[in-house]
Coordinates of C-alpha atoms in Angstrom, one line a residue:
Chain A
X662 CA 29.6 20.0 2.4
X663 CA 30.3 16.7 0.8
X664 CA 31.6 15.0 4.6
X665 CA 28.6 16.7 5.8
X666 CA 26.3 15.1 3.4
X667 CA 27.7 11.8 3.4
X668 CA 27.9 11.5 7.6
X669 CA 24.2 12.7 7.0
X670 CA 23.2 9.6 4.4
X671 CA 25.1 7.2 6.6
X672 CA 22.5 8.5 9.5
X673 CA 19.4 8.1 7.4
X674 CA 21.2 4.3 5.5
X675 CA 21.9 2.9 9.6
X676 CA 18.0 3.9 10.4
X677 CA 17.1 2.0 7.3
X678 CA 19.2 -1.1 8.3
X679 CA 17.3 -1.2 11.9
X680 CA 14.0 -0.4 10.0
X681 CA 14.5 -3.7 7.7
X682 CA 15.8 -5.3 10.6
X683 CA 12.6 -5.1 12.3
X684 CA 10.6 -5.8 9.8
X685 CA 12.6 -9.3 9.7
X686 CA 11.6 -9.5 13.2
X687 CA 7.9 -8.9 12.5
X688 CA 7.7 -11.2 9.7
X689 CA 9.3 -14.1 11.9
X690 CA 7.3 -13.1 14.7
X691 CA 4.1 -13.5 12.8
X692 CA 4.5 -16.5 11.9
X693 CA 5.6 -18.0 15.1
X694 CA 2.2 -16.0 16.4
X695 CA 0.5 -17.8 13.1
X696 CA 1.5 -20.9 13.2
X697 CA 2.7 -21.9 17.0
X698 CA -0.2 -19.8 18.4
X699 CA 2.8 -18.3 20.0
X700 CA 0.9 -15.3 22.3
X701 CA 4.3 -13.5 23.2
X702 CA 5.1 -13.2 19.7
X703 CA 2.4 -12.1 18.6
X704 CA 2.4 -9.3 21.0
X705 CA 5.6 -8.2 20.3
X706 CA 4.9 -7.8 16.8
X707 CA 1.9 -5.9 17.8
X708 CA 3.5 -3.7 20.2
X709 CA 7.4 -3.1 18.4
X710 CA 5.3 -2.0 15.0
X711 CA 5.0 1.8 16.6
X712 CA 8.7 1.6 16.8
X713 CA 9.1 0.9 13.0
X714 CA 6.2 3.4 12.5
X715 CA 8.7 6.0 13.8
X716 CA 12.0 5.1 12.0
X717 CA 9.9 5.7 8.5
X718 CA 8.7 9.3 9.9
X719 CA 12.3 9.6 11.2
X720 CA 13.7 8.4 7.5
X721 CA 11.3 11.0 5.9
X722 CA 12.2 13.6 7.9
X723 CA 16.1 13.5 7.4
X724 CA 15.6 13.0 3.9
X725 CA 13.7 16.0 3.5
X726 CA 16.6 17.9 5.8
X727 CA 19.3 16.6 3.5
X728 CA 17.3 17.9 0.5
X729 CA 16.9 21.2 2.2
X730 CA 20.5 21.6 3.5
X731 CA 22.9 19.7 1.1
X732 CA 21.2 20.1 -2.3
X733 CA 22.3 16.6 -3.5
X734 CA 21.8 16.2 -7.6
X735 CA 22.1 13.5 -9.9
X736 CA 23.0 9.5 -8.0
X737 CA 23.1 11.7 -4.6
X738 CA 19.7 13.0 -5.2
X739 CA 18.2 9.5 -6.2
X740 CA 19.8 8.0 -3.4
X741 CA 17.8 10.3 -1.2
X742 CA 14.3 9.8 -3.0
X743 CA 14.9 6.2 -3.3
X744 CA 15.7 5.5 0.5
X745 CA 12.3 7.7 1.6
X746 CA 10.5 5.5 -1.1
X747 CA 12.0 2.1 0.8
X748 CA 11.2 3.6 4.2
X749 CA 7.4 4.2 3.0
X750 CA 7.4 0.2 1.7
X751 CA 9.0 -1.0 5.2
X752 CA 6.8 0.7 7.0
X753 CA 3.6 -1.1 5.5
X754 CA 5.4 -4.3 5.6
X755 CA 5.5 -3.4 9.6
X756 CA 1.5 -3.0 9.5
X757 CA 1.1 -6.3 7.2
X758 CA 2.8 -8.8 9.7
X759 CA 1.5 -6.9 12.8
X760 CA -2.0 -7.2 10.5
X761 CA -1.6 -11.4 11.2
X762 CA -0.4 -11.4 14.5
X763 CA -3.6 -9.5 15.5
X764 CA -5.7 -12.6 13.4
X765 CA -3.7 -14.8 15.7
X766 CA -4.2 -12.9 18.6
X767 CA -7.9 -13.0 18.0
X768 CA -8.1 -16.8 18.2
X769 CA -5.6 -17.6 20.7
X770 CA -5.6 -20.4 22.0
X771 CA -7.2 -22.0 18.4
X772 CA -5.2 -21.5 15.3
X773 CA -7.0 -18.6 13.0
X774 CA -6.6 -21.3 10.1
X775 CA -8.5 -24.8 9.5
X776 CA -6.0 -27.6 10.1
X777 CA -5.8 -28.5 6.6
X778 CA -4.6 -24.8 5.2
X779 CA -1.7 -24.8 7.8
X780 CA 0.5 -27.1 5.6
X781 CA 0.2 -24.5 3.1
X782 CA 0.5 -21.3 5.3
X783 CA 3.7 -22.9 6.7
X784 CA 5.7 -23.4 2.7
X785 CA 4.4 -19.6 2.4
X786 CA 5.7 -18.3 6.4
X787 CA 9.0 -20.1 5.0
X788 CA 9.2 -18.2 2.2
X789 CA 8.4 -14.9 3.5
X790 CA 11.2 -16.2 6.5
X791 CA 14.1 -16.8 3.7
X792 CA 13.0 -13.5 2.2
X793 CA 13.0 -11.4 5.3
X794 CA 16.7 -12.5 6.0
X795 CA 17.6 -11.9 2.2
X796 CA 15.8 -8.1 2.6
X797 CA 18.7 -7.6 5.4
X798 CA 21.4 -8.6 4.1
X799 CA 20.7 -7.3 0.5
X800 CA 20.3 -3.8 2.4
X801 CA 23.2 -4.2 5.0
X802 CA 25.6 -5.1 1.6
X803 CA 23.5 -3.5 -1.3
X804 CA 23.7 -7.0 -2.6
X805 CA 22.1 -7.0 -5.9
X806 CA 22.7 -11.0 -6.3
X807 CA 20.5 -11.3 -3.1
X808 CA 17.7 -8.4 -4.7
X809 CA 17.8 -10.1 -7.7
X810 CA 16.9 -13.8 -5.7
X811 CA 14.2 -11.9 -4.2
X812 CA 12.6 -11.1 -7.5
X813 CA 13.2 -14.4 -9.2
X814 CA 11.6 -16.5 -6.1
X815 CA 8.3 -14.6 -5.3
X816 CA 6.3 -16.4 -8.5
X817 CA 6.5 -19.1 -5.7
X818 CA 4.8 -16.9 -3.0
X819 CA 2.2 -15.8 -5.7
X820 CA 1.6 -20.0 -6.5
X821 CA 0.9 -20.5 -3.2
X822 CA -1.2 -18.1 -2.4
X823 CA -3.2 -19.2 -5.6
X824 CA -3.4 -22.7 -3.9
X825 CA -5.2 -21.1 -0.7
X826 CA -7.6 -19.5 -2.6
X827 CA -8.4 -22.6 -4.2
X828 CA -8.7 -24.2 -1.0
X829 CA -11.3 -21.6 0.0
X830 CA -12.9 -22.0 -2.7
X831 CA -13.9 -25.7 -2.8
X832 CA -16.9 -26.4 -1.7
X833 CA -15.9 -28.5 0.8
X834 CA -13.6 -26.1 2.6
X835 CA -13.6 -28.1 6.0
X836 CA -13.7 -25.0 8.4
X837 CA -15.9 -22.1 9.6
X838 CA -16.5 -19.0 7.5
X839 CA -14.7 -17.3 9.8
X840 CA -11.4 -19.4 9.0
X841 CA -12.2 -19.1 5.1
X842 CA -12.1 -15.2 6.2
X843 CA -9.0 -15.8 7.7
X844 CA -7.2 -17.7 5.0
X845 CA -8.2 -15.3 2.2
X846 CA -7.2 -12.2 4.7
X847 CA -3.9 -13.9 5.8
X848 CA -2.7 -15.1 2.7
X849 CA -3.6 -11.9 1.1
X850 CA -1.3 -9.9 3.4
X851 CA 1.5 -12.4 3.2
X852 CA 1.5 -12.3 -0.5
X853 CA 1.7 -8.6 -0.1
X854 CA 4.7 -8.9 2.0
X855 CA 6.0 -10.9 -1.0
X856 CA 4.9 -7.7 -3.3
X857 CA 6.5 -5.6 -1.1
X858 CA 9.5 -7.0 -0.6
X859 CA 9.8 -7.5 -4.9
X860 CA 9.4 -3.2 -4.5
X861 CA 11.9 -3.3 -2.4
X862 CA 14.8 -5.8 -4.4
X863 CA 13.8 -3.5 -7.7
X864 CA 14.9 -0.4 -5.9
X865 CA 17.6 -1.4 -4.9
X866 CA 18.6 -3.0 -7.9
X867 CA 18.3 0.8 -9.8
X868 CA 20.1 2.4 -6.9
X869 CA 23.1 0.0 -7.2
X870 CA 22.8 0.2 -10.9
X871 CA 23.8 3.7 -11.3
X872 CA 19.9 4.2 -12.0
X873 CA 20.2 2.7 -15.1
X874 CA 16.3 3.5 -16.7
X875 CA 16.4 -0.1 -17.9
X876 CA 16.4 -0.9 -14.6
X877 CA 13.9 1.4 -13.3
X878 CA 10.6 0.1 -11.0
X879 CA 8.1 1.0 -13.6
X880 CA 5.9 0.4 -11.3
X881 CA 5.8 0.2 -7.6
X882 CA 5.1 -3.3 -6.6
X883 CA 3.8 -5.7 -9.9
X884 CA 0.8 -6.5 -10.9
X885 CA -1.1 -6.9 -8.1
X886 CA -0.9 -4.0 -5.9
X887 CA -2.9 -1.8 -3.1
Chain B
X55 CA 15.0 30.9 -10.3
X56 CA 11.2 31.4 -8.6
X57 CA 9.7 31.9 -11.4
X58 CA 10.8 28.3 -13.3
X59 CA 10.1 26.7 -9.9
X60 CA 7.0 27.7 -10.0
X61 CA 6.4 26.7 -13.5
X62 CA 7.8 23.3 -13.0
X63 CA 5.7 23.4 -9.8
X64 CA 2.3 24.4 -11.6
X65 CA 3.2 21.5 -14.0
X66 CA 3.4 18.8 -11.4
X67 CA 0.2 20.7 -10.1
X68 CA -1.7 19.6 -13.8
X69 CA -0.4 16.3 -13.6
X70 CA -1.5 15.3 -10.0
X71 CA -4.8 17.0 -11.1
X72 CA -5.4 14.7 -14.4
X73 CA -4.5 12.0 -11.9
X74 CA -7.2 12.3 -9.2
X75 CA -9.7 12.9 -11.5
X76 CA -8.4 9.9 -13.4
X77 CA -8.7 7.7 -10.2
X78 CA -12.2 9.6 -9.5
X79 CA -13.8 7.9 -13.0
X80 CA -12.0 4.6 -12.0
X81 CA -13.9 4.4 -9.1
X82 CA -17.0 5.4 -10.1
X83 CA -16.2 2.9 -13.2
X84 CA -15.2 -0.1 -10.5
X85 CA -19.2 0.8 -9.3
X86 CA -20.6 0.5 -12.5
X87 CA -18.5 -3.0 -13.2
X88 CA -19.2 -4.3 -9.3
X89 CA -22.8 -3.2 -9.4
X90 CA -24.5 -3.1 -13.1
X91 CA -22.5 -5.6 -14.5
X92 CA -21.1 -3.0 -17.0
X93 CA -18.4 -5.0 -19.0
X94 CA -17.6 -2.1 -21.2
X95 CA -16.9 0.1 -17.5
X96 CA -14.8 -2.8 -16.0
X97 CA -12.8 -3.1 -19.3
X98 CA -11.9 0.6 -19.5
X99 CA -11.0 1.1 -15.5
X100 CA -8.7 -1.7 -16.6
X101 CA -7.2 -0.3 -19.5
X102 CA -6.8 3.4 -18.0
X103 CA -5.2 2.1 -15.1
X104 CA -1.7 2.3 -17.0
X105 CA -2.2 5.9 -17.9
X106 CA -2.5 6.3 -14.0
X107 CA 0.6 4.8 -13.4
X108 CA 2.7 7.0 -16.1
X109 CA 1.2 9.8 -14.2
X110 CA 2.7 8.5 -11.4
X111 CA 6.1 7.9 -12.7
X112 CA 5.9 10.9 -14.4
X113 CA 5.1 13.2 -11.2
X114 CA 8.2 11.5 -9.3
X115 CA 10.5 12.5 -12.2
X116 CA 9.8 15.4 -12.5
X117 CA 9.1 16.3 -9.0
X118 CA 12.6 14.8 -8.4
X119 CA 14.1 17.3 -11.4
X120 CA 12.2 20.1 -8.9
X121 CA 14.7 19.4 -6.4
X122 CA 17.5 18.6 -8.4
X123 CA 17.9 22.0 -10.4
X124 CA 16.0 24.4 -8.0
X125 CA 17.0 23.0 -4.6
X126 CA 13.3 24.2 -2.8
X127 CA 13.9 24.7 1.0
X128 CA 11.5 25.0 3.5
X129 CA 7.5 25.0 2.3
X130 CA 8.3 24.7 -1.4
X131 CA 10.2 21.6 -0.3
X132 CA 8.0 19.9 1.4
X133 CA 5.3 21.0 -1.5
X134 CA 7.3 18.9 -3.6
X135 CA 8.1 15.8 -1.6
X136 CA 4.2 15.8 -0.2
X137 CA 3.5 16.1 -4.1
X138 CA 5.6 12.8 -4.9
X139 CA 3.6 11.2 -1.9
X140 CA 0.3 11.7 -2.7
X141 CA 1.5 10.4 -6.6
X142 CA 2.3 7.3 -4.8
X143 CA -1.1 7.1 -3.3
X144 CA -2.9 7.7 -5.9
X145 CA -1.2 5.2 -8.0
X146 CA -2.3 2.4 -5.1
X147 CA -6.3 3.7 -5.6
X148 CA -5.9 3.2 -9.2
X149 CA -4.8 -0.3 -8.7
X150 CA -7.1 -1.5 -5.8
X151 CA -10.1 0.4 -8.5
X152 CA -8.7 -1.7 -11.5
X153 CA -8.9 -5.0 -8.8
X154 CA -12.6 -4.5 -8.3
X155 CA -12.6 -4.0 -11.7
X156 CA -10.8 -7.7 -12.3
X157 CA -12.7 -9.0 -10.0
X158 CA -16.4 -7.9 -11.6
X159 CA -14.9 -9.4 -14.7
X160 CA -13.9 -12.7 -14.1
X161 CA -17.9 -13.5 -12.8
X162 CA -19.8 -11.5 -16.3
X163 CA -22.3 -11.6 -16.8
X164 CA -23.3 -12.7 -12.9
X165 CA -22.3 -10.1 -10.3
X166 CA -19.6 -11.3 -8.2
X167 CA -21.9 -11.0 -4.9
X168 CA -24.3 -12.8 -3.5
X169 CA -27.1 -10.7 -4.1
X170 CA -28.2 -9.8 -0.3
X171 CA -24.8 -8.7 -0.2
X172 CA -25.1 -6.1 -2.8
X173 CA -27.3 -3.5 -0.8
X174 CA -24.1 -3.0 1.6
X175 CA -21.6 -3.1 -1.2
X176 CA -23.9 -0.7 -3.1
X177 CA -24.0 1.9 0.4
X178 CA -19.9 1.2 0.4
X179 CA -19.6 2.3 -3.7
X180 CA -22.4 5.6 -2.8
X181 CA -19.8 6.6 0.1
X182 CA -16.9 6.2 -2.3
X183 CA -18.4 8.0 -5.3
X184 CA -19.2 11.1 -2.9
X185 CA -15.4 10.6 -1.3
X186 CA -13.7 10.3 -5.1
X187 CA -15.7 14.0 -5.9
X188 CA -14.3 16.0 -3.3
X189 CA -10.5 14.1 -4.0
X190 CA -11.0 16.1 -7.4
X191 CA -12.4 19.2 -5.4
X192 CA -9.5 19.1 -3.0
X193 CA -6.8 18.8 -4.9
X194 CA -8.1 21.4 -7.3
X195 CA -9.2 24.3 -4.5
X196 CA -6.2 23.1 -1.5
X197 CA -9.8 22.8 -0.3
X198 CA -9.1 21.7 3.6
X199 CA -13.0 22.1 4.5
X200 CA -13.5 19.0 2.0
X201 CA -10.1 17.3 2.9
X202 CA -11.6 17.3 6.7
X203 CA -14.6 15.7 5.3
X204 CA -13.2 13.3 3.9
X205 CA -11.3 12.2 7.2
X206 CA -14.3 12.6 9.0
X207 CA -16.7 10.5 7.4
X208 CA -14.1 7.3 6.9
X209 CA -15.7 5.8 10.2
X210 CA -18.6 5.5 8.3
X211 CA -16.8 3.1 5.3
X212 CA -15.3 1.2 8.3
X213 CA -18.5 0.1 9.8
X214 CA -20.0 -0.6 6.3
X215 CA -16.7 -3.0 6.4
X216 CA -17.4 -4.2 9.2
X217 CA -20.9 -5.2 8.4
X218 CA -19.2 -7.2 4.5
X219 CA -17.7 -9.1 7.1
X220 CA -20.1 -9.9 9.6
X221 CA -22.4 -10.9 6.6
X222 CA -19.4 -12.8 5.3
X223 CA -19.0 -14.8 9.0
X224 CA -22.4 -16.2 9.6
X225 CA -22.9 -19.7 9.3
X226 CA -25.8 -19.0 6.7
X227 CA -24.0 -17.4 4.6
X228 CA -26.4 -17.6 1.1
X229 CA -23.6 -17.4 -1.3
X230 CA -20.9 -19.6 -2.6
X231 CA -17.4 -20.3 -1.5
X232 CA -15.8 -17.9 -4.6
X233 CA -19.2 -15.4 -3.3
X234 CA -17.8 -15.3 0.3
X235 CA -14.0 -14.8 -1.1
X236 CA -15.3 -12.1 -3.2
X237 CA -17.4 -10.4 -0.3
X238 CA -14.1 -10.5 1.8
X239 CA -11.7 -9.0 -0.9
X240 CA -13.7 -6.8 -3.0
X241 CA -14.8 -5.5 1.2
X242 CA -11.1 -4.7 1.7
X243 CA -10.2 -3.4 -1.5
X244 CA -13.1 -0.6 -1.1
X245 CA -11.7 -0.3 2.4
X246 CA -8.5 0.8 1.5
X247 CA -9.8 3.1 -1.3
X248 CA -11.2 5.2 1.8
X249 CA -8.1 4.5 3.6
X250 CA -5.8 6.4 1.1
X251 CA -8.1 8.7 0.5
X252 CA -8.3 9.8 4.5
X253 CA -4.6 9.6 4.1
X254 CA -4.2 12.3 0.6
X255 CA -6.4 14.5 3.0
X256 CA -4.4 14.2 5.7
X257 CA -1.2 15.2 3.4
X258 CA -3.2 18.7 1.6
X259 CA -4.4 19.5 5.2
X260 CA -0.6 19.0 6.1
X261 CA 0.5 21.3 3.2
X262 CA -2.1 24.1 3.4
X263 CA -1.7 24.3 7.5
X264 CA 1.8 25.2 6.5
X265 CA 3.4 22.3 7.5
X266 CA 1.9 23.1 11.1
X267 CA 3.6 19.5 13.1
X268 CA 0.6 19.4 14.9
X269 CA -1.4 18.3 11.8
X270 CA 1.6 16.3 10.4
X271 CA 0.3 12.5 8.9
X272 CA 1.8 10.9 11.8
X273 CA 1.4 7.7 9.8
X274 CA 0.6 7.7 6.7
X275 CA -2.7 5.3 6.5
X276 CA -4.4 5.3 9.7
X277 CA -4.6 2.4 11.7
X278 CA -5.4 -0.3 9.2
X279 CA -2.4 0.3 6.5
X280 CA -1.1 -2.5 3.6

């Protein structure tokens, strides 16, 4: 039972690694789409998120069947709940960079942002860049040092998304409404990549800790969540 | 054996009952805040927001305890791990409730709209109040008759979107910079409200079909997912 169980997990942990793995993708793709108005990218990010859209149905689904057949309890079990709940948090972090490659797409050839915000978008597409790497190999190793660098950094992420909104908000933003759409949209789904990401480090912190409570997510994804 | 499964289940039943109906009086307090400028209504959507989310955590423990001790197979399973989803889900509506909240807030005792926006946002928050009355009916019949309502009528939230953001594009826009940012975020947030909720329908359809595939979530927030 145990062999069976464990040649099951190792299934459901080498779907997770290609889930993550293409949600580094995405996230790079994106911004090459964002920021190089770079059409092919954009519509491979567009196109490859059905693929991701599957692994997390996939992921479910075996986690369900190892509940059913093997019973797991105690680290087993949480292991199980815990890689379902990373699955669910991939697979909107698919649909938030595939949400900015269709802004890009929209305004091909033009940029979707006003010259002066793309400065700004760039330090945050550099961010989420370092961070999409970091989500692989923390997942490939179940590197803690790595999870615990991804929590630390993302007060950055939020500090630059506060500086778009103030952007947007001065009164002489020097674009179109539709580019102040776009900069509050955009950097709104970046920063949730950021949130996301956070959801992601903190599980796997508690999973590597032996689910230590004082470890626990308390909450999904901080303080500014939807 | 059944019969403390069934106990433990009925419990988790209360719990994800209190929960929608908590979500239910945060959004029909996120109207009050957005609409009348009721600070008191803001403040305690806020404040009950954290209740919400030890629901939340609560219904995952104990759901997780379900499987641990009385290994469910087969419908009871997927009872419980459809159970720990729509948690999840309703945690996110509590939040993006408590952000319209925030947002009404910050701008007291001015509304944080421009005021030719607030007809729309006022047809949006009608279509929501209706939609958070039959989340409570739902979950307390397995009604599907009102879950397919629900799923149904969504198109109609997205064109009232759709309209926020046409408003929010043209070039005489009558509001201020922080007016427009509002329009486009507090637009989304009330988006995604009817996004999960099409989504917790989708899931008690899923469970009261029996778990037929054919009505399986195939994603879990239709097309437009953070």
């Amino acid at each position: 039972m145990r062999v069976i169980f464990n040649e099951g997990l190792k299934a459901v942990a080498d779907d997770l690694d290609h889930m993550v793995r293409n949600v580094r993708d995405a996230i790079h793709g994106a911004g090459a789409a964002l920021l190089s108005q770079d059409l092919d990218a954009a519509q491979k990010v567009i196109d490859d998120d059905a693929e991701t859209d599957a692994l997390s149905t996939s992921i479910v689904d075996q986690c369900v069947e190892l509940l059913a057949r093997q019973n797991p309890v105690a680290t087993d079990l949480r292991v199980v709940v815990s890689t379902m709940r990373l699955a669910i948090t991939f697979e909107r972090m698919g649909d938030l960079a595939r949400h900015i490659a269709e802004a890009a797409r929209r305004t091909y050839p033009d940029s979707p942002l006003p010259a002066n915000a793309v400065d700004l978008f760039r330090q945050m597409q550099d961010f989420l860049d370092v961070t999409a790497d970091r989500l692989v190999t923390m997942l490939a190793d179940r590197d803690t040092h790595t999870a615990d660098e991804i929590i630390r950094d993302d007060d950055r992420l939020d500090d630059l998304h506060r500086r778009t909104l103030q952007l947007a908000q001065s009164d002489d933003f020097p674009g179109t409404n539709q580019q102040l759409i776009n900069v509050v949209l955009i950097g709104r789904f970046m920063e949730r990549l950021g949130d996301h990401s956070v959801s992601a480090a903190r599980r796997v912190v508690f999973i590597v800790s032996g689910f230590d409570p004082s470890k626990e997510p308390a909450r999904d994804e901080g303080t500014d969540i939807d």
